[in-house]
Tab-separated table of C-alpha atoms in Angstrom:
chain	number	residue	atom	x	y	z
A	1102	MET	CA	48.568	-28.507	47.432
A	1103	VAL	CA	47.462	-25.251	45.849
A	1104	SER	CA	50.795	-24.813	44.244
A	1105	PHE	CA	50.510	-28.345	42.815
A	1106	ILE	CA	47.129	-27.621	41.260
A	1107	LYS	CA	48.399	-24.389	39.799
A	1108	ARG	CA	51.253	-26.242	38.207
A	1109	VAL	CA	49.006	-28.925	36.632
A	1110	PHE	CA	45.864	-26.987	35.666
A	1111	THR	CA	45.309	-23.537	34.258
A	1112	PHE	CA	42.248	-21.426	34.781
A	1113	GLY	CA	40.677	-18.779	32.573
A	1114	ASP	CA	42.097	-17.443	29.393
A	1115	LYS	CA	45.645	-18.044	28.548
A	1116	PRO	CA	47.629	-14.996	29.595
A	1117	VAL	CA	48.880	-12.917	26.775
A	1118	GLU	CA	52.601	-12.902	26.687
A	1119	LYS	CA	53.940	-9.381	26.787
A	1120	PRO	CA	56.811	-8.634	24.548
A	1121	VAL	CA	60.009	-8.523	26.436
A	1122	GLU	CA	61.737	-5.255	26.173
A	1123	GLU	CA	64.939	-5.796	24.436
A	1124	LYS	CA	67.886	-4.513	26.294
A	1125	PRO	CA	71.225	-4.080	24.936
A	1126	SER	CA	73.235	-7.071	25.772
A	1127	VAL	CA	76.796	-7.690	25.899
A	1128	ILE	CA	77.914	-10.661	23.928
A	1129	ALA	CA	80.013	-12.777	26.121
A	1130	PRO	CA	82.681	-14.769	24.592
A	1131	GLU	CA	81.820	-18.437	24.087
A	1132	VAL	CA	83.291	-20.572	26.810
A	1133	ALA	CA	83.124	-24.393	26.435
A	1134	PRO	CA	81.451	-26.119	29.451
A	1135	THR	CA	83.494	-28.379	31.534
A	1136	GLU	CA	82.765	-32.123	31.751
A	1137	SER	CA	81.222	-31.786	35.194
A	1138	GLU	CA	78.869	-29.067	33.998
A	1139	ALA	CA	77.782	-31.086	30.955
A	1140	ALA	CA	77.042	-34.085	33.127
A	1141	ALA	CA	74.961	-31.986	35.493
A	1142	VAL	CA	72.883	-30.584	32.607
A	1143	GLN	CA	72.279	-34.061	31.179
A	1144	ALA	CA	71.131	-35.363	34.529
A	1145	GLU	CA	68.747	-32.454	34.885
A	1146	LEU	CA	67.144	-33.223	31.513
A	1147	GLU	CA	66.399	-36.868	32.302
A	1148	PRO	CA	62.782	-37.511	33.643
A	1149	LYS	CA	62.516	-38.356	37.286
A	1150	PRO	CA	59.564	-40.000	39.084
A	1151	ARG	CA	57.750	-37.555	41.258
A	1152	GLU	CA	57.200	-38.805	44.728
A	1153	GLU	CA	54.741	-36.976	46.871
A	1154	ASP	CA	53.562	-37.687	50.292
A	1155	LEU	CA	49.787	-38.175	49.539
A	1156	PRO	CA	47.434	-39.936	51.943
A	1157	VAL	CA	46.096	-43.299	50.716
A	1158	ALA	CA	42.626	-44.325	51.897
A	1159	PRO	CA	42.294	-47.923	53.034
A	1160	VAL	CA	38.963	-48.235	51.039
A	1161	ASP	CA	38.175	-46.550	47.733
A	1162	PRO	CA	35.715	-43.815	48.732
A	1163	VAL	CA	34.156	-43.762	45.231
A	1164	ALA	CA	31.623	-46.522	44.486
A	1165	PRO	CA	32.094	-48.465	41.188
A	1166	ALA	CA	28.682	-47.339	39.972
A	1167	GLU	CA	29.757	-43.717	40.421
A	1168	MET	CA	32.941	-44.314	38.474
A	1169	GLU	CA	30.981	-45.642	35.510
A	1170	THR	CA	28.753	-42.559	35.241
A	1171	ALA	CA	29.946	-39.597	33.287
A	1172	GLY	CA	28.729	-36.908	35.611
A	1173	GLY	CA	29.325	-38.466	38.993
A	1174	PRO	CA	26.846	-40.170	41.263
A	1175	SER	CA	23.176	-39.348	40.701
A	1176	SER	CA	21.098	-37.830	43.453
A	1177	ASP	CA	18.747	-40.782	43.752
A	1178	LEU	CA	21.449	-43.464	43.685
A	1179	ALA	CA	20.963	-44.281	47.309
A	1180	ASP	CA	17.186	-44.746	46.870
A	1181	GLU	CA	17.699	-47.215	44.022
A	1182	ALA	CA	20.567	-49.167	45.565
A	1183	ASP	CA	18.349	-52.263	45.880
A	1184	GLU	CA	17.579	-52.143	42.161
A	1185	ALA	CA	21.179	-51.631	41.072
A	1186	ASP	CA	21.280	-55.088	39.437
A	1187	GLU	CA	18.219	-54.322	37.289
A	1188	VAL	CA	19.491	-50.963	35.990
A	1189	ALA	CA	21.060	-51.291	32.543
A	1190	VAL	CA	24.462	-49.616	32.621
A	1191	LEU	CA	25.066	-47.612	29.519
A	1192	PRO	CA	28.494	-47.424	27.961
A	1193	GLY	CA	30.714	-44.530	28.677
A	1194	VAL	CA	30.166	-41.256	26.931
A	1195	GLU	CA	31.830	-40.940	23.610
A	1196	GLU	CA	32.961	-37.643	22.346
A	1197	THR	CA	30.455	-36.064	20.000
A	1198	SER	CA	31.474	-34.423	16.823
A	1199	ASP	CA	31.176	-30.748	16.119
A	1200	LEU	CA	27.818	-31.498	14.392
A	1201	GLY	CA	26.320	-32.755	17.643
A	1202	VAL	CA	25.465	-36.277	16.294
A	1203	VAL	CA	24.713	-38.766	19.054
A	1204	PRO	CA	27.079	-41.760	18.961
A	1205	LEU	CA	25.599	-44.939	17.438
A	1206	SER	CA	26.615	-47.093	20.393
A	1207	LEU	CA	24.594	-44.906	22.760
A	1208	LEU	CA	21.483	-45.212	20.545
A	1209	GLU	CA	21.850	-49.000	20.379
A	1210	ALA	CA	22.274	-49.270	24.145
A	1211	GLU	CA	19.192	-47.143	24.807
A	1212	ALA	CA	17.103	-49.223	22.357
A	1213	ALA	CA	18.292	-52.465	23.974
A	1214	ALA	CA	17.419	-51.173	27.445
A	1215	GLU	CA	13.909	-50.167	26.331
A	1216	THR	CA	13.338	-53.542	24.641
A	1217	ASP	CA	14.375	-55.471	27.770
A	1218	ASN	CA	11.905	-53.571	29.932
A	1219	ALA	CA	9.030	-53.561	27.407
A	1220	ASP	CA	6.129	-55.969	27.147
A	1221	PRO	CA	7.049	-58.752	24.650
A	1222	SER	CA	3.684	-58.358	22.922
A	1223	GLU	CA	4.507	-54.699	22.230
A	1224	THR	CA	8.076	-55.116	21.002
A	1225	ALA	CA	7.034	-56.950	17.827
A	1226	ASP	CA	5.863	-53.738	16.228
A	1227	LEU	CA	8.691	-51.454	17.422
A	1228	ILE	CA	10.083	-49.273	14.660
A	1229	PRO	CA	13.627	-47.981	15.108
A	1230	VAL	CA	14.014	-44.217	15.436
A	1231	LEU	CA	16.092	-42.920	12.570
A	1232	PRO	CA	17.876	-39.569	12.391
A	1233	LYS	CA	16.215	-36.644	10.733
A	1234	GLY	CA	16.203	-37.006	6.976
A	1235	PHE	CA	15.502	-40.759	7.001
A	1236	SER	CA	12.279	-42.760	6.915
A	1237	THR	CA	11.354	-46.405	7.283
A	1238	SER	CA	9.722	-48.466	4.540
A	1239	LYS	CA	6.750	-50.761	5.192
A	1240	SER	CA	7.979	-54.073	6.518
A	1241	GLU	CA	4.909	-55.961	5.318
A	1242	PRO	CA	3.203	-55.742	1.938
A	1243	ASP	CA	-0.348	-54.553	1.704
A	1244	ILE	CA	-2.769	-57.424	2.167
A	1245	VAL	CA	-4.913	-57.860	-0.927
A	1246	ALA	CA	-8.047	-59.897	-0.475
A	1247	VAL	CA	-8.112	-62.749	-2.992
A	1248	VAL	CA	-11.622	-63.307	-4.271
A	1249	PRO	CA	-12.124	-66.819	-5.646
A	1250	PRO	CA	-13.523	-66.878	-9.159
A	1251	ALA	CA	-17.249	-67.378	-9.351
A	1252	LYS	CA	-18.271	-70.899	-10.225
A	1253	LEU	CA	-19.763	-71.170	-13.681
A	1254	THR	CA	-23.263	-72.491	-14.104
A	1255	TRP	CA	-23.874	-75.671	-16.033
A	1256	PHE	CA	-25.089	-73.723	-19.086
A	1257	GLN	CA	-22.016	-71.469	-18.996
A	1258	ARG	CA	-19.727	-74.490	-18.982
A	1259	LEU	CA	-21.767	-76.101	-21.753
A	1260	ARG	CA	-21.645	-72.948	-23.839
A	1261	ALA	CA	-17.886	-72.701	-23.305
A	1262	GLY	CA	-17.565	-76.315	-24.452
A	1263	LEU	CA	-19.469	-75.577	-27.649
A	1264	ALA	CA	-17.717	-72.250	-28.243
A	1265	ARG	CA	-15.894	-73.493	-31.332
A	1266	THR	CA	-19.056	-74.705	-33.047
A	1267	SER	CA	-21.225	-71.731	-32.101
A	1268	SER	CA	-18.663	-68.979	-32.782
A	1269	GLN	CA	-17.776	-70.250	-36.232
A	1270	LEU	CA	-21.373	-70.914	-37.174
A	1271	THR	CA	-22.869	-67.664	-35.899
A	1272	GLY	CA	-20.017	-65.618	-37.342
A	1273	GLN	CA	-20.477	-67.117	-40.806
A	1274	ILE	CA	-24.256	-66.718	-40.629
A	1275	ALA	CA	-23.966	-63.049	-39.622
A	1276	ALA	CA	-21.620	-62.425	-42.558
A	1277	LEU	CA	-23.948	-64.265	-44.935
A	1278	PHE	CA	-27.026	-62.220	-44.061
A	1279	THR	CA	-25.464	-58.778	-44.019
A	1280	LYS	CA	-27.741	-56.517	-46.077
A	1281	ARG	CA	-29.244	-59.417	-48.030
A	1282	LYS	CA	-32.787	-60.569	-48.582
A	1283	LEU	CA	-33.638	-64.229	-48.184
A	1284	ASP	CA	-33.610	-65.892	-51.602
A	1285	ASP	CA	-32.802	-69.325	-53.036
A	1286	GLU	CA	-29.088	-68.608	-53.327
A	1287	THR	CA	-28.865	-67.465	-49.716
A	1288	LEU	CA	-30.737	-70.555	-48.531
A	1289	GLU	CA	-28.296	-72.821	-50.384
A	1290	ASP	CA	-25.311	-71.028	-48.825
A	1291	LEU	CA	-26.889	-71.376	-45.386
A	1292	GLU	CA	-27.524	-75.088	-45.904
A	1293	ASP	CA	-23.848	-75.606	-46.796
A	1294	LEU	CA	-22.771	-73.803	-43.623
A	1295	LEU	CA	-24.989	-75.985	-41.443
A	1296	ILE	CA	-23.706	-79.199	-43.010
A	1297	GLN	CA	-20.100	-78.069	-42.545
A	1298	ALA	CA	-20.920	-77.547	-38.862
A	1299	ASP	CA	-21.706	-81.310	-38.610
A	1300	LEU	CA	-25.407	-80.713	-37.980
A	1301	GLY	CA	-26.289	-83.190	-40.720
A	1302	VAL	CA	-28.225	-82.904	-43.952
A	1303	GLU	CA	-31.598	-83.614	-42.354
A	1304	THR	CA	-31.243	-80.908	-39.693
A	1305	ALA	CA	-29.858	-78.408	-42.202
A	1306	MET	CA	-32.881	-78.903	-44.465
A	1307	ARG	CA	-35.248	-78.486	-41.529
A	1308	ILE	CA	-33.676	-75.178	-40.563
A	1309	THR	CA	-33.617	-73.730	-44.087
A	1310	GLY	CA	-37.172	-74.932	-44.716
A	1311	THR	CA	-38.530	-73.194	-41.635
A	1312	LEU	CA	-36.538	-70.041	-42.372
A	1313	SER	CA	-37.871	-69.963	-45.944
A	1314	ALA	CA	-41.470	-70.362	-44.774
A	1315	GLU	CA	-41.174	-67.472	-42.322
A	1316	ARG	CA	-38.847	-64.951	-43.962
A	1317	TYR	CA	-38.562	-65.656	-47.707
A	1318	GLY	CA	-38.149	-62.454	-49.703
A	1319	LYS	CA	-37.647	-60.402	-46.555
A	1320	ASP	CA	-34.630	-58.969	-44.825
A	1321	VAL	CA	-33.069	-61.509	-42.476
A	1322	THR	CA	-30.570	-60.925	-39.679
A	1323	GLY	CA	-28.182	-63.330	-38.046
A	1324	GLU	CA	-30.323	-63.221	-34.894
A	1325	ASP	CA	-33.335	-64.432	-36.884
A	1326	VAL	CA	-31.388	-67.420	-38.201
A	1327	SER	CA	-29.980	-68.272	-34.746
A	1328	ARG	CA	-33.462	-68.213	-33.222
A	1329	ILE	CA	-34.915	-70.538	-35.856
A	1330	MET	CA	-31.855	-72.783	-35.753
A	1331	SER	CA	-32.131	-73.195	-31.963
A	1332	ALA	CA	-35.825	-74.064	-32.202
A	1333	GLU	CA	-35.293	-76.688	-34.928
A	1334	ILE	CA	-32.320	-78.302	-33.153
A	1335	THR	CA	-34.406	-78.538	-29.981
A	1336	LYS	CA	-37.094	-80.403	-31.937
A	1337	VAL	CA	-34.490	-82.924	-33.144
A	1338	LEU	CA	-32.893	-83.479	-29.726
A	1339	SER	CA	-35.944	-83.483	-27.456
A	1340	PRO	CA	-37.014	-87.065	-28.335
A	1341	VAL	CA	-33.567	-88.468	-27.410
A	1342	ALA	CA	-33.028	-86.479	-24.197
A	1343	LYS	CA	-34.060	-89.207	-21.756
A	1344	PRO	CA	-32.988	-90.285	-18.267
A	1345	LEU	CA	-31.110	-93.547	-17.810
A	1346	GLN	CA	-33.624	-96.040	-16.444
A	1347	LEU	CA	-32.436	-98.652	-13.933
A	1348	ASP	CA	-34.436	-101.802	-13.260
A	1349	LEU	CA	-33.587	-102.332	-9.588
A	1350	ASN	CA	-35.834	-105.399	-9.474
A	1351	HIS	CA	-32.948	-107.112	-11.263
A	1352	LYS	CA	-29.945	-107.127	-8.979
A	1353	PRO	CA	-27.469	-106.362	-10.243
A	1354	HIS	CA	-28.495	-104.037	-13.049
A	1355	VAL	CA	-25.620	-104.572	-15.492
A	1356	ILE	CA	-24.261	-101.569	-17.423
A	1357	LEU	CA	-21.703	-102.364	-20.130
A	1358	VAL	CA	-19.643	-99.363	-21.295
A	1359	VAL	CA	-18.126	-99.514	-24.804
A	1360	GLY	CA	-16.336	-97.146	-27.158
A	1361	VAL	CA	-13.103	-96.586	-29.033
A	1362	ASN	CA	-9.819	-95.711	-27.364
A	1363	GLY	CA	-9.640	-92.266	-25.831
A	1364	THR	CA	-13.344	-91.508	-25.569
A	1365	GLY	CA	-13.284	-91.349	-21.752
A	1366	LYS	CA	-14.923	-94.661	-20.837
A	1367	THR	CA	-13.132	-95.204	-17.521
A	1368	THR	CA	-13.595	-91.621	-16.340
A	1369	THR	CA	-17.274	-91.716	-17.292
A	1370	ILE	CA	-17.729	-94.944	-15.297
A	1371	GLY	CA	-16.209	-93.246	-12.249
A	1372	LYS	CA	-18.571	-90.283	-12.549
A	1373	LEU	CA	-21.597	-92.566	-12.922
A	1374	ALA	CA	-20.506	-94.543	-9.859
A	1375	ALA	CA	-20.214	-91.313	-7.869
A	1376	LYS	CA	-23.785	-90.341	-8.739
A	1377	LEU	CA	-25.225	-93.781	-7.979
A	1378	SER	CA	-23.337	-94.453	-4.744
A	1379	GLY	CA	-24.108	-90.904	-3.617
A	1380	SER	CA	-27.807	-91.748	-3.834
A	1381	GLY	CA	-27.387	-94.771	-1.584
A	1382	LEU	CA	-27.060	-97.554	-4.162
A	1383	LYS	CA	-24.510	-100.334	-3.801
A	1384	VAL	CA	-22.214	-100.248	-6.834
A	1385	MET	CA	-19.554	-102.645	-8.146
A	1386	LEU	CA	-16.982	-101.701	-10.810
A	1387	ALA	CA	-15.350	-104.363	-13.006
A	1388	ALA	CA	-12.077	-103.632	-14.860
A	1389	GLY	CA	-12.832	-105.366	-18.152
A	1390	ASP	CA	-10.122	-103.442	-20.007
A	1391	THR	CA	-7.503	-106.132	-19.434
A	1392	PHE	CA	-5.166	-104.783	-22.116
A	1393	ARG	CA	-4.066	-101.651	-20.227
A	1394	ALA	CA	-2.656	-101.693	-16.712
A	1395	ALA	CA	-3.367	-97.963	-16.431
A	1396	ALA	CA	-7.076	-98.537	-17.045
A	1397	ILE	CA	-7.246	-101.137	-14.269
A	1398	GLU	CA	-5.445	-98.865	-11.824
A	1399	GLN	CA	-7.570	-95.864	-12.778
A	1400	LEU	CA	-10.810	-97.762	-12.223
A	1401	LYS	CA	-9.527	-98.973	-8.837
A	1402	ILE	CA	-8.928	-95.354	-7.818
A	1403	TRP	CA	-12.451	-94.411	-8.875
A	1404	ALA	CA	-13.861	-97.330	-6.859
A	1405	ASP	CA	-12.031	-96.102	-3.758
A	1406	ARG	CA	-13.218	-92.523	-4.272
A	1407	THR	CA	-16.853	-93.559	-4.698
A	1408	ASN	CA	-16.945	-96.286	-2.010
A	1409	SER	CA	-17.730	-98.896	-4.652
A	1410	GLU	CA	-16.768	-102.571	-4.784
A	1411	PHE	CA	-13.998	-103.399	-7.254
A	1412	ILE	CA	-13.088	-106.525	-9.151
A	1413	GLY	CA	-10.121	-106.857	-11.473
A	1414	THR	CA	-7.803	-109.464	-12.906
A	1415	LYS	CA	-4.277	-109.769	-14.197
A	1416	LEU	CA	-3.110	-107.956	-17.295
A	1417	GLY	CA	-4.012	-109.780	-20.513
A	1418	ALA	CA	-6.652	-112.046	-18.926
A	1419	ASP	CA	-9.858	-112.994	-20.700
A	1420	ALA	CA	-12.280	-110.075	-20.472
A	1421	ALA	CA	-15.341	-112.313	-20.864
A	1422	GLY	CA	-14.170	-114.429	-17.924
A	1423	LEU	CA	-13.823	-111.296	-15.793
A	1424	ALA	CA	-17.361	-110.224	-16.732
A	1425	TYR	CA	-18.631	-113.640	-15.631
A	1426	ASP	CA	-16.846	-113.445	-12.255
A	1427	ALA	CA	-18.013	-109.880	-11.717
A	1428	TYR	CA	-21.652	-110.790	-12.226
A	1429	VAL	CA	-21.409	-113.746	-9.812
A	1430	GLN	CA	-19.794	-111.645	-7.078
A	1431	ALA	CA	-22.223	-108.772	-7.571
A	1432	LYS	CA	-25.076	-111.237	-7.196
A	1433	GLU	CA	-23.603	-112.662	-3.992
A	1434	LYS	CA	-22.958	-109.225	-2.485
A	1435	LYS	CA	-26.399	-107.992	-3.541
A	1436	SER	CA	-25.039	-105.045	-5.471
A	1437	ASP	CA	-27.638	-102.798	-7.028
A	1438	VAL	CA	-25.576	-101.856	-10.099
A	1439	LEU	CA	-22.634	-103.563	-11.841
A	1440	ILE	CA	-20.700	-101.358	-14.281
A	1441	ILE	CA	-18.257	-103.192	-16.568
A	1442	ASP	CA	-15.458	-101.370	-18.364
A	1443	THR	CA	-14.236	-102.724	-21.717
A	1444	ALA	CA	-11.089	-102.281	-23.757
A	1445	GLY	CA	-11.117	-99.546	-26.345
A	1446	ARG	CA	-11.612	-101.048	-29.767
A	1447	LEU	CA	-11.470	-99.551	-33.199
A	1448	GLN	CA	-14.685	-100.180	-35.007
A	1449	ASN	CA	-12.818	-101.486	-38.077
A	1450	LYS	CA	-11.014	-104.323	-36.214
A	1451	ALA	CA	-13.229	-107.391	-36.671
A	1452	GLU	CA	-11.336	-109.640	-34.232
A	1453	LEU	CA	-11.563	-107.120	-31.413
A	1454	MET	CA	-15.234	-106.515	-32.007
A	1455	ALA	CA	-15.772	-110.309	-31.908
A	1456	GLU	CA	-14.318	-110.301	-28.377
A	1457	LEU	CA	-16.851	-107.667	-27.348
A	1458	GLU	CA	-19.611	-109.898	-28.738
A	1459	LYS	CA	-18.287	-112.702	-26.503
A	1460	ILE	CA	-18.695	-110.561	-23.367
A	1461	VAL	CA	-22.312	-109.878	-24.308
A	1462	ARG	CA	-22.977	-113.604	-24.895
A	1463	VAL	CA	-21.452	-114.644	-21.522
A	1464	LEU	CA	-23.547	-112.111	-19.616
A	1465	GLY	CA	-26.633	-113.300	-21.483
A	1466	LYS	CA	-26.083	-116.851	-20.212
A	1467	LEU	CA	-26.136	-115.595	-16.600
A	1468	ASP	CA	-29.155	-113.363	-17.141
A	1469	PRO	CA	-31.140	-113.356	-20.405
A	1470	ASP	CA	-31.674	-109.617	-20.095
A	1471	ALA	CA	-28.026	-108.791	-19.327
A	1472	PRO	CA	-26.438	-106.479	-20.101
A	1473	HIS	CA	-29.445	-104.384	-19.258
A	1474	THR	CA	-27.858	-101.151	-20.534
A	1475	VAL	CA	-25.070	-100.747	-23.107
A	1476	LEU	CA	-23.607	-97.243	-23.045
A	1477	GLN	CA	-21.345	-95.920	-25.765
A	1478	THR	CA	-19.072	-92.962	-25.049
A	1479	LEU	CA	-18.521	-90.493	-27.887
A	1480	ASP	CA	-15.660	-88.028	-28.092
A	1481	ALA	CA	-17.131	-84.674	-29.132
A	1482	THR	CA	-13.900	-83.708	-30.902
A	1483	THR	CA	-14.056	-86.530	-33.479
A	1484	GLY	CA	-16.725	-85.017	-35.690
A	1485	GLN	CA	-18.084	-87.143	-38.531
A	1486	ASN	CA	-16.125	-90.248	-37.446
A	1487	ALA	CA	-18.441	-90.539	-34.435
A	1488	MET	CA	-21.339	-91.297	-36.764
A	1489	ASN	CA	-19.582	-94.408	-38.085
A	1490	GLN	CA	-18.638	-95.512	-34.547
A	1491	VAL	CA	-22.255	-95.477	-33.414
A	1492	GLU	CA	-23.388	-97.582	-36.371
A	1493	ILE	CA	-20.755	-100.318	-35.829
A	1494	PHE	CA	-21.070	-100.579	-32.025
A	1495	ARG	CA	-24.831	-100.602	-32.250
A	1496	ASN	CA	-24.723	-103.656	-34.536
A	1497	VAL	CA	-22.112	-105.548	-32.452
A	1498	ALA	CA	-22.980	-104.782	-28.845
A	1499	GLY	CA	-26.557	-103.559	-29.086
A	1500	VAL	CA	-25.850	-100.008	-27.890
A	1501	SER	CA	-28.901	-98.659	-26.105
A	1502	GLY	CA	-27.748	-95.115	-25.208
A	1503	LEU	CA	-25.027	-92.514	-25.670
A	1504	ILE	CA	-22.854	-90.320	-23.467
A	1505	MET	CA	-20.985	-87.490	-25.181
A	1506	THR	CA	-17.687	-86.542	-23.500
A	1507	LYS	CA	-14.958	-83.918	-23.876
A	1508	LEU	CA	-17.205	-81.005	-24.695
A	1509	ASP	CA	-14.398	-78.480	-24.317
A	1510	GLY	CA	-13.339	-75.543	-26.441
A	1511	THR	CA	-12.217	-77.840	-29.293
A	1512	ALA	CA	-15.485	-79.781	-29.501
A	1513	ARG	CA	-17.535	-80.148	-32.653
A	1514	GLY	CA	-20.818	-80.697	-30.876
A	1515	GLY	CA	-22.965	-80.418	-33.970
A	1516	ILE	CA	-22.352	-84.109	-34.732
A	1517	LEU	CA	-24.593	-85.091	-31.820
A	1518	VAL	CA	-27.505	-83.451	-33.631
A	1519	ALA	CA	-26.786	-85.463	-36.779
A	1520	ILE	CA	-26.480	-88.730	-34.787
A	1521	ALA	CA	-29.752	-88.055	-32.963
A	1522	ALA	CA	-31.524	-87.345	-36.246
A	1523	LYS	CA	-30.268	-90.554	-37.884
A	1524	HIS	CA	-30.093	-93.207	-35.117
A	1525	ARG	CA	-32.644	-91.891	-32.616
A	1526	LEU	CA	-30.566	-93.306	-29.743
A	1527	PRO	CA	-31.157	-91.840	-26.282
A	1528	VAL	CA	-28.510	-89.372	-25.100
A	1529	TYR	CA	-28.295	-89.761	-21.333
A	1530	PHE	CA	-25.387	-87.559	-20.243
A	1531	ILE	CA	-22.834	-85.080	-21.544
A	1532	GLY	CA	-19.463	-84.304	-19.983
A	1533	VAL	CA	-17.668	-80.951	-20.143
A	1534	GLY	CA	-14.543	-81.745	-18.121
A	1535	GLU	CA	-12.592	-84.205	-15.990
A	1536	GLY	CA	-14.140	-83.247	-12.636
A	1537	ILE	CA	-16.475	-85.547	-10.782
A	1538	ASP	CA	-19.307	-83.013	-11.206
A	1539	ASP	CA	-18.690	-82.410	-14.916
A	1540	LEU	CA	-21.158	-85.080	-16.083
A	1541	GLU	CA	-24.741	-83.861	-16.271
A	1542	PRO	CA	-28.030	-85.129	-17.737
A	1543	PHE	CA	-28.549	-84.118	-21.346
A	1544	GLU	CA	-30.935	-81.192	-21.856
A	1545	ALA	CA	-32.029	-80.640	-25.459
A	1546	LYS	CA	-32.986	-76.954	-25.173
A	1547	ASP	CA	-29.771	-75.944	-23.367
A	1548	PHE	CA	-27.659	-77.788	-25.931
A	1549	ALA	CA	-29.500	-76.186	-28.861
A	1550	GLU	CA	-29.196	-72.671	-27.440
A	1551	ALA	CA	-25.487	-73.171	-26.768
A	1552	ILE	CA	-24.848	-74.202	-30.389
A	1553	ALA	CA	-26.920	-71.285	-31.711
A	1554	GLY	CA	-25.050	-68.847	-29.440
A	1555	LEU	CA	-28.183	-67.717	-27.636
A	1556	THR	CA	-28.497	-66.698	-24.010
A	1557	PRO	CA	-31.196	-68.647	-22.173
A	1558	ALA	CA	-34.158	-66.715	-20.876
A	1559	PRO	CA	-34.274	-66.436	-17.071
A	1560	HIS	CA	-36.543	-69.005	-15.428
């Protein structure tokens, strides 16, 4: 056995071969081998199976677990024999390179074994261990708290809606009064600016008259003009800034809404219904604009949103007949308020205005006082044309109050001052957007300060 091991294995350093001392040799003459000798040499060179008489054990003395470990059986294998099924068997050892880098398969197996034995709640945040010279990037972006924008106050929204009027007017006034004393020529230039801003001749003369009485011949700044302008506009608007009165002794109180196309009649009706139904009143909406299917559908949506009753008819039906039916049903259902929408009509179309007169006559037959309120919606972007609209609708339908809509950044809100000065009609509400809360009661002082570009004093 020892001789067998010595033949297969070598131990220690390889012996150094000593040079063989050359001895003089005698060259023998070449003799050709015989056939028998050549055959014997060939047979010797062919490989032969080595048969040795080694004992064979009936049972393999080495356990399978020991065979799978690189260094033989561990010392505590016997103590953990019962847990052999739970022990993760790692793959066999791979040869490492000269740099000593651990094989990737061994790292993956170790990570898998740790994950299997770890608490699931802890494995979610495990970060793989990378070799030296590497780093991991953040798997999740930094959480940035999103702060919702602050809600603007009513005056801020109003001032934003009148930004076009106020910025142009205040800018021109500031340029006009730069290093100039107040004289007749300056007053005439100021009056022209105010008229161009749609404030009207009457209001323009009031402002220049007051300014002349206070500051004539003196240095005047743009702030001085803005202060006087705001005060004079407030005086014009204060008499028309009134609440909409409802006579709830008459049920229903009929509100007829009129105006040209695109002035926001249907949307305004929905906002009014939201305010009234929110206060506990029973409201009915009637789709009297029978020329547009979209208007009927839009009013139906507003009725659903505001928990109001709704009555409509087919497209192209008689609007006066619908008004009649709406009043009868509102009476039967004991509605507090009936709001009737009407088709948008151009004030220069006589036949369409005659149809509006018919609606008023039919309602008057049911109740001599009906309609109790006739509201006209005005688009703040129309400018001087709104003045003509008010005059025509007032003569045809007996308009009793105004609602100005679409006070956005393109509005020319100065026209409301001119209308108030000429017609003295109450202005009940103003709208600055499409939202349900964007319709607010008209306040003369706030409106005047917004046009003049002033900041209101804190209350």
